Coordinates of C-alpha atoms in Angstrom, one line a residue:
Chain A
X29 CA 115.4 8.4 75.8
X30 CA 117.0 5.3 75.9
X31 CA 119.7 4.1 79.1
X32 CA 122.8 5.2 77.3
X33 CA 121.4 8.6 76.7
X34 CA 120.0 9.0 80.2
X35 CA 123.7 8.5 81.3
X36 CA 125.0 10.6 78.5
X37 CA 122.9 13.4 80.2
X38 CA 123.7 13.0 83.4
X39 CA 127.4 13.1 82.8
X40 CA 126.8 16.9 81.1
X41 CA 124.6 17.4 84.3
X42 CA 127.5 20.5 85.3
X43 CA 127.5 22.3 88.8
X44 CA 127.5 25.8 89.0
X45 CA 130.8 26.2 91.0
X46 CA 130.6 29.9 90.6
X47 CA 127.4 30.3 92.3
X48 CA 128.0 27.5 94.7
X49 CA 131.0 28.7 96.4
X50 CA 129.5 31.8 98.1
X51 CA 127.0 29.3 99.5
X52 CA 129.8 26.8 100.6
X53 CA 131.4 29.5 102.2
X54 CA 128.1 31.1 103.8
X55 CA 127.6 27.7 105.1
X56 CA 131.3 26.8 106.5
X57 CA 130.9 30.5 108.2
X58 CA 127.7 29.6 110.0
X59 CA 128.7 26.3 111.0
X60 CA 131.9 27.4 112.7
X61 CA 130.0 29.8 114.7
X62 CA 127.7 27.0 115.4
X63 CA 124.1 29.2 114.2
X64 CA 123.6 26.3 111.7
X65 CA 121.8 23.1 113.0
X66 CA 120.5 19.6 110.8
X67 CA 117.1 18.6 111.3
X68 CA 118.3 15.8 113.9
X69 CA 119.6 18.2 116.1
X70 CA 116.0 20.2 115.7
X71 CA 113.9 17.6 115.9
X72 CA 115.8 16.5 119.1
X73 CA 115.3 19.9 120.6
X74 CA 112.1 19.7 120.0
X75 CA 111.9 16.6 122.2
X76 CA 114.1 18.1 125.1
X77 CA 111.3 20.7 125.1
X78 CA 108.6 18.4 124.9
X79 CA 110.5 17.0 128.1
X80 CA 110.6 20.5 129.7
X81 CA 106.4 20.9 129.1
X82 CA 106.5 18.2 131.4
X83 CA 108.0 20.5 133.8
X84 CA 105.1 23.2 133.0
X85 CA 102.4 20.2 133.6
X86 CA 103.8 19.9 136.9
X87 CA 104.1 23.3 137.6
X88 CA 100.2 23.7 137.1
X89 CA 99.1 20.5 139.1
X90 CA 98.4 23.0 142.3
X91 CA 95.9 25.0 140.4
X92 CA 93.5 22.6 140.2
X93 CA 93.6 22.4 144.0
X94 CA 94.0 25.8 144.0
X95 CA 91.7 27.2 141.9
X96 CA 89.2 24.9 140.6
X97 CA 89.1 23.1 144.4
X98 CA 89.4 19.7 143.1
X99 CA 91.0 16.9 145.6
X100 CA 94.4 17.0 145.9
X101 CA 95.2 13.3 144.5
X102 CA 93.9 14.9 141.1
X103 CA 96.9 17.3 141.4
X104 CA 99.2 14.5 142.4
X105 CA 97.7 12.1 139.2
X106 CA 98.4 15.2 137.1
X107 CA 101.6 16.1 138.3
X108 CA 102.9 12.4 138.0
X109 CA 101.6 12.4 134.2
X110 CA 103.2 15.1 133.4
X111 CA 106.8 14.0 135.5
X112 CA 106.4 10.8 133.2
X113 CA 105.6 12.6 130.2
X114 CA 108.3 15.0 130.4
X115 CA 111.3 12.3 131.2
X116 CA 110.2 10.3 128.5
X117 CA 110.5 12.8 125.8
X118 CA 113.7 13.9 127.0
X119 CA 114.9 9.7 126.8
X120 CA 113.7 10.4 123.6
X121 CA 115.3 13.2 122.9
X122 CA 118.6 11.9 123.7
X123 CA 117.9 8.7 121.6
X124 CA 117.4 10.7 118.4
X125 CA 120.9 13.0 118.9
X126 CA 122.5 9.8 119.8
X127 CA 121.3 7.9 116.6
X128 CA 123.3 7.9 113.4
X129 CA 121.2 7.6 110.6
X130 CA 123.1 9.8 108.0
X131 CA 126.4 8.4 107.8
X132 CA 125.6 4.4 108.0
X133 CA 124.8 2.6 104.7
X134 CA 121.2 3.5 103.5
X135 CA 119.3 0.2 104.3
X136 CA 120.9 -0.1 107.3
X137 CA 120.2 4.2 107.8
X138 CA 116.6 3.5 107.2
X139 CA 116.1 0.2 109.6
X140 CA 117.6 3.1 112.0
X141 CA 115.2 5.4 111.6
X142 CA 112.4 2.9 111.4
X143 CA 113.0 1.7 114.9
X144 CA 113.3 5.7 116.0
X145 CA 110.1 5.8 114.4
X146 CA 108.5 2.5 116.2
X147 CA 109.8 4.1 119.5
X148 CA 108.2 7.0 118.5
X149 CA 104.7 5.1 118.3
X150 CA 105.0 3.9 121.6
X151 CA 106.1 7.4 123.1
X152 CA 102.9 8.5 121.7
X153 CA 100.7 5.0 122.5
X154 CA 102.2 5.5 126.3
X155 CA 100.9 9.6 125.9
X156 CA 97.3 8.8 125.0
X157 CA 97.2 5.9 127.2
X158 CA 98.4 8.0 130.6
X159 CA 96.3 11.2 128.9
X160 CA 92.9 8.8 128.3
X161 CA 93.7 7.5 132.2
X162 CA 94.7 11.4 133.7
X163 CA 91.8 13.5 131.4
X164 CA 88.9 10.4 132.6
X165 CA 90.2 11.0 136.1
X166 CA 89.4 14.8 135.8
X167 CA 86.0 14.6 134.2
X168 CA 84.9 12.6 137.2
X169 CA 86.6 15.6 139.5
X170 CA 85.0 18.5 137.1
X171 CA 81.5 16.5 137.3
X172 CA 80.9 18.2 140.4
X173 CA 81.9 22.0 138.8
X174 CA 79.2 21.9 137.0
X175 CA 78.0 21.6 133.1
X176 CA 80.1 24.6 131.5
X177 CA 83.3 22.6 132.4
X178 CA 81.9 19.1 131.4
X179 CA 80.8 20.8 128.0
X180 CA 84.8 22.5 127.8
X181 CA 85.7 19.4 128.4
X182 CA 84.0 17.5 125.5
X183 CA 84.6 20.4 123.3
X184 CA 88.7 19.5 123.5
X185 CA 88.4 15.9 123.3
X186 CA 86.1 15.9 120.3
X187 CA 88.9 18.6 118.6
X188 CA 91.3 16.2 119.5
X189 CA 90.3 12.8 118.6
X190 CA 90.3 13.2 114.7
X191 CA 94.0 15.0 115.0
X192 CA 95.4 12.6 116.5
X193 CA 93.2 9.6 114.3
X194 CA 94.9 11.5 111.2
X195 CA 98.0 12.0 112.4
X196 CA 98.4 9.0 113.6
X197 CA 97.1 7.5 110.5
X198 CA 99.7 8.9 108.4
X199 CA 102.5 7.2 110.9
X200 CA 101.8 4.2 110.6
X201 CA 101.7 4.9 106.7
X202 CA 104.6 6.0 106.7
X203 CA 106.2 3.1 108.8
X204 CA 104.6 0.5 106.7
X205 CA 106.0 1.8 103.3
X206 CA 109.9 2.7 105.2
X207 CA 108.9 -1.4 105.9
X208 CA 108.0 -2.4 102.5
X209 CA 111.0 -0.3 101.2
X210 CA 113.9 -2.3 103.2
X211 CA 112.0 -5.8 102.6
X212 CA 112.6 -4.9 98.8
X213 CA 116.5 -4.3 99.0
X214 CA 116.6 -7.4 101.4
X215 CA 114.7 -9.4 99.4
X216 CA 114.1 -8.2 96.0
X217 CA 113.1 -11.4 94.3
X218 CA 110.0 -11.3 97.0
X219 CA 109.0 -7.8 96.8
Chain B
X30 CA 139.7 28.8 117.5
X31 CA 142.5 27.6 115.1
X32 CA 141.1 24.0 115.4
X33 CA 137.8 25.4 114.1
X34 CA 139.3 27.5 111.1
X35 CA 141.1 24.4 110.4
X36 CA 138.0 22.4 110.5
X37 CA 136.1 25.0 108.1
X38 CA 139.2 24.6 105.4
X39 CA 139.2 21.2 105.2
X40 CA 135.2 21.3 105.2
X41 CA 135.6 23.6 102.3
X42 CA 137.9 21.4 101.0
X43 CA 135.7 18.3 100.9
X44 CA 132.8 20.2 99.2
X45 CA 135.5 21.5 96.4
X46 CA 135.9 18.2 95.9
X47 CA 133.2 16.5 96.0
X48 CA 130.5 19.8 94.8
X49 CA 129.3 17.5 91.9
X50 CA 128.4 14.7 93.8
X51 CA 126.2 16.5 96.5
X52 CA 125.2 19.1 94.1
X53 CA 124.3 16.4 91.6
X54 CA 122.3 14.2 94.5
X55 CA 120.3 17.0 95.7
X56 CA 119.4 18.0 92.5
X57 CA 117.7 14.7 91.8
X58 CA 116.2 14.4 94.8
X59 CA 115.1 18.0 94.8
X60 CA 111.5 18.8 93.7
X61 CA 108.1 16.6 95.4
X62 CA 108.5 19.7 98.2
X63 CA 112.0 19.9 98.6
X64 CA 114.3 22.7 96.8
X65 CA 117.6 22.4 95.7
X66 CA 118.8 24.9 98.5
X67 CA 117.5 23.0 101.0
X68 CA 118.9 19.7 100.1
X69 CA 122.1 21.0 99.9
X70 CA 122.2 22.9 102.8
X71 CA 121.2 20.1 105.2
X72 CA 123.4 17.9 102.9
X73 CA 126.6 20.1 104.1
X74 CA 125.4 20.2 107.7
X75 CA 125.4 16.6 108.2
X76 CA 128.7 16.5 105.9
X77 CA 130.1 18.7 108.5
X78 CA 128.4 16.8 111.7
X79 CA 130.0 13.8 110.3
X80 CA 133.5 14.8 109.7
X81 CA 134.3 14.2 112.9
X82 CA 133.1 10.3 113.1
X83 CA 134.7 9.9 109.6
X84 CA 137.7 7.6 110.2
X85 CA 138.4 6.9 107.3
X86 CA 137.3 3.3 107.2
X87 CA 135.0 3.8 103.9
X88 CA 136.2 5.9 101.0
X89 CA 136.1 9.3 101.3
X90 CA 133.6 9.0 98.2
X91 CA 131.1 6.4 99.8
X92 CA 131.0 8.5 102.8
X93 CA 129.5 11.6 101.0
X94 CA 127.4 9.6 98.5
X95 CA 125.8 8.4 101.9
X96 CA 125.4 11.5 103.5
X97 CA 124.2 13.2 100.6
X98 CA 121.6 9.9 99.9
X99 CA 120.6 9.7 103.7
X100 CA 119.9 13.2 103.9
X101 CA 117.8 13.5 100.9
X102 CA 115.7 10.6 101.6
X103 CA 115.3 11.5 105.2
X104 CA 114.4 14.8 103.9
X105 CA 111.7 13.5 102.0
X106 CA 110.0 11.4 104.7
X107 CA 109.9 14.1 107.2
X108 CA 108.5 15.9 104.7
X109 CA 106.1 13.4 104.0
X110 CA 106.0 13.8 100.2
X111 CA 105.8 10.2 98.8
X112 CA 104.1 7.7 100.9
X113 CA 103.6 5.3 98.6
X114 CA 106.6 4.7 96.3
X115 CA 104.6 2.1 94.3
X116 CA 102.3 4.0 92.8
X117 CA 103.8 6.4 89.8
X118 CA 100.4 8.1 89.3
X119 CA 100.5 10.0 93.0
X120 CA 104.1 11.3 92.4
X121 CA 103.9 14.8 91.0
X122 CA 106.9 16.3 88.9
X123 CA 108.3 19.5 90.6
X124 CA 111.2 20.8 88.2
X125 CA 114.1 22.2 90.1
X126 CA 114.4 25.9 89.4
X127 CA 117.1 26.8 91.5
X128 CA 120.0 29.0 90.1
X129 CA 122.4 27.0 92.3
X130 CA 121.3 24.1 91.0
X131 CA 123.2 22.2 88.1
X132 CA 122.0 24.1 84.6
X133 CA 119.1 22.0 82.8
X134 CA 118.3 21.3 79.1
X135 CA 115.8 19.6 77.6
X136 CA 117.1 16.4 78.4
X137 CA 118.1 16.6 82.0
X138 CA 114.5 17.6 82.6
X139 CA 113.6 14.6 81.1
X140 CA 116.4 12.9 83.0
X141 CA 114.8 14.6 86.3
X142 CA 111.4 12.9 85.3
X143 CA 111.5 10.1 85.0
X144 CA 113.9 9.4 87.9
X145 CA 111.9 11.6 90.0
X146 CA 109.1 8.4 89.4
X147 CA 111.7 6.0 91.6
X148 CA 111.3 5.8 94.8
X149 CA 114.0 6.8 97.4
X150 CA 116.2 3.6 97.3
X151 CA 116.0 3.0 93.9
X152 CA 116.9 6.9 92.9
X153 CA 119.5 6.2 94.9
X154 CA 120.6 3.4 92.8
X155 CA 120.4 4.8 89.6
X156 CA 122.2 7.7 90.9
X157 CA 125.0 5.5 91.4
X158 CA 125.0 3.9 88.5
X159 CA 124.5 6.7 86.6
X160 CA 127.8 7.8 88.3
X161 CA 129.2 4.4 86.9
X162 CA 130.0 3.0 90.3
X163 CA 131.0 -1.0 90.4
X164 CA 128.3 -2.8 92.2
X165 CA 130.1 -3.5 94.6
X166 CA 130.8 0.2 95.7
X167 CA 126.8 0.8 95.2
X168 CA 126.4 -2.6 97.6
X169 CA 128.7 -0.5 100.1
X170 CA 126.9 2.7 99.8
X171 CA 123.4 1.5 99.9
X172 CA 123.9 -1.7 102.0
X173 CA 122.9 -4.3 99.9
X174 CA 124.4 -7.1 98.9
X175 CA 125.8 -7.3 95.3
X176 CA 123.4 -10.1 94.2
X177 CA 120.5 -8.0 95.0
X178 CA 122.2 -4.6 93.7
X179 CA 122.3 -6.4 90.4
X180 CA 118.9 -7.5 90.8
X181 CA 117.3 -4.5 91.8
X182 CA 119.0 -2.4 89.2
X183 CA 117.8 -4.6 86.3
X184 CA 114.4 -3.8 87.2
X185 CA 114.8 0.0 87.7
X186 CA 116.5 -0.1 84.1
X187 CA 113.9 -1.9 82.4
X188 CA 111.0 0.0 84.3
X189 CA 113.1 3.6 83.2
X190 CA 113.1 1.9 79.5
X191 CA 108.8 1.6 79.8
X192 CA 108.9 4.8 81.3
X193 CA 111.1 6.7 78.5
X194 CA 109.0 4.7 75.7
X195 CA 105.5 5.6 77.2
X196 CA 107.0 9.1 77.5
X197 CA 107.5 9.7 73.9

């Protein structure tokens, strides 16, 4: 299949109108009642509830006064991480409905989303830094509970750690190649 | 309430119009974990989202061929599906089996192939050349400038040419 043919083709590519205009109107329908939401709007939700977790961490601080009679500072450490926590996924949530990465040119759509996505490194780098500095904190307080909560303890780090190794693996990935991608329409000749 | 019925009309009115376009966007895009159905639907979301910002300072046509583009490739990356647009190898053809979807032959499978081996940018160039768009209408959709448009499209035609020939 030579070039001519491969636009030959495309031009008798034909839509289905028939079978597309229920859809259009299914969709039209839903969106005017407002049930139908892009994936911005999700993942933004997702991040405004992210931001209300922070509100459950909070909310939970007492019980390790409470129950586990730990020190109250550990409570007030906790409930600060998760006051932090929770405000900066809700900045962040705001930052992704705000952004407009559908309408602008595509280069300048994906530079858009790759600074989202950089942002969204450091939301996470900020997480595990605080999280590292909050769950240290409490293994020194839940040294005197005794060895069933220090082994609890290790069990959920050592679940944890390779999660977050792969996932945040694949971030980066993903960030170098959106990287590599732009550096090629700005500068073809060097890619 | 009337200003939303009239919002829905002229919504419809825009996908009447322009139902080859998206339709023809998402279906090239559509496969590597991504359905036709789903393409299209987010595509008309954001269509919809956006038809309020639209002031009409691109062409009405630019403006969906970006929406359509943006949402397909951002659809892809959340998805995660090609991670390394380099290599042809770890891209794995998915044909597109929806009955929405444009009707295939033979040769628009083919078509689908072998494009489906670009990565996201550079589908998105073909598409629009495909669609015989001047380059500098492709420079206003992708954001380029024409010099590298140019550039970047004679290497995608000459790597489709390798591909087609190692094909047969």
């Amino acid at each position: 299949m030579d070039l001519d043919e491969l636009r030959n083709s495309w031009k008798s590519l034909g839509t289905d109108s028939d079978a597309l205009e229920p859809v259009n109107r299914r969709i039209a329908s839903e969106l005017a009642k407002g049930r139908a939401v892009n994936a911005q709007q999700k993942l933004a939700r997702n991040y405004s509830r992210s931001g209300l977790a922070g509100i459950v961490v909070v909310l939970l601080a007492p019980v390790l006064v409470m129950i586990l009679k730990l020190p109250a500072i550990y409570a007030c450490i906790y409930g600060v991480f998760g006051v932090i926590m929770g405000l900066l996924n809700y900045r962040f949530s705001l930052q992704i409905s705000k952004a407009d990465y559908i309408t602008l040119p595509v280069v300048e759509a994906m530079k858009s989303i790759l600074s989202l996505r950089r942002d969204w490194i450091r939301l996470h780098i900020a997480g595990y830094t605080m999280g590292v500095i909050v769950l240290l904190t409490l293994l020194y307080g839940l040294l005197d509970l005794g060895s069933d909560a220090v082994a609890g303890f290790y069990v959920g780090l050592a679940a944890s750690i390779p999660l977050v190794y792969f996932k945040e693996r694949q971030n980066l990935r993903l960030i170098r190649s959106m990287q590599q991608e732009i550096r090629s329409c700005i500068e073809p000749d060097k890619a | 309430m009337r200003q939303t019925g009239d919002k829905e009309q002229q919504f419809l009115g825009i996908l009447d119009r322009y139902k080859d376009v998206v339709s023809k966007v998402c279906w090239l895009y559509a496969g590597q974990g991504a359905t036709f159905d789903d393409l299209y639907q987010e595509t008309c979301i954001n269509i919809w989202q956006g038809m309020e910002s639209f002031r009409g300072e691109a062409r009405m046509s630019t403006w969906i061929y970006r929406t359509a583009i943006n949402t397909c490739i951002s659809w892809h990356r959340r998805n995660r599906r090609y991670s390394d647009t380099s290599s042809i190898d770890s891209l794995e053809f998915e044909p597109v089996s929806e009955d929405k979807a444009p009707a295939m032959t033979e040769e628009h499978r083919e078509l689908h192939r072998l494009i489906s081996m670009l990565g996201p940018v550079d589908k998105a160039l073909i598409t629009l050349w495909l669609d015989e768009k001047s380059y500098e209408e492709i420079a206003l959709i992708v954001g380029m400038s024409q010099a590298n448009v140019a550039v970047k499209l004679h290497r995608i035609k000459e790597r489709l040419s390798k591909l087609a020939d190692s094909g047969r």
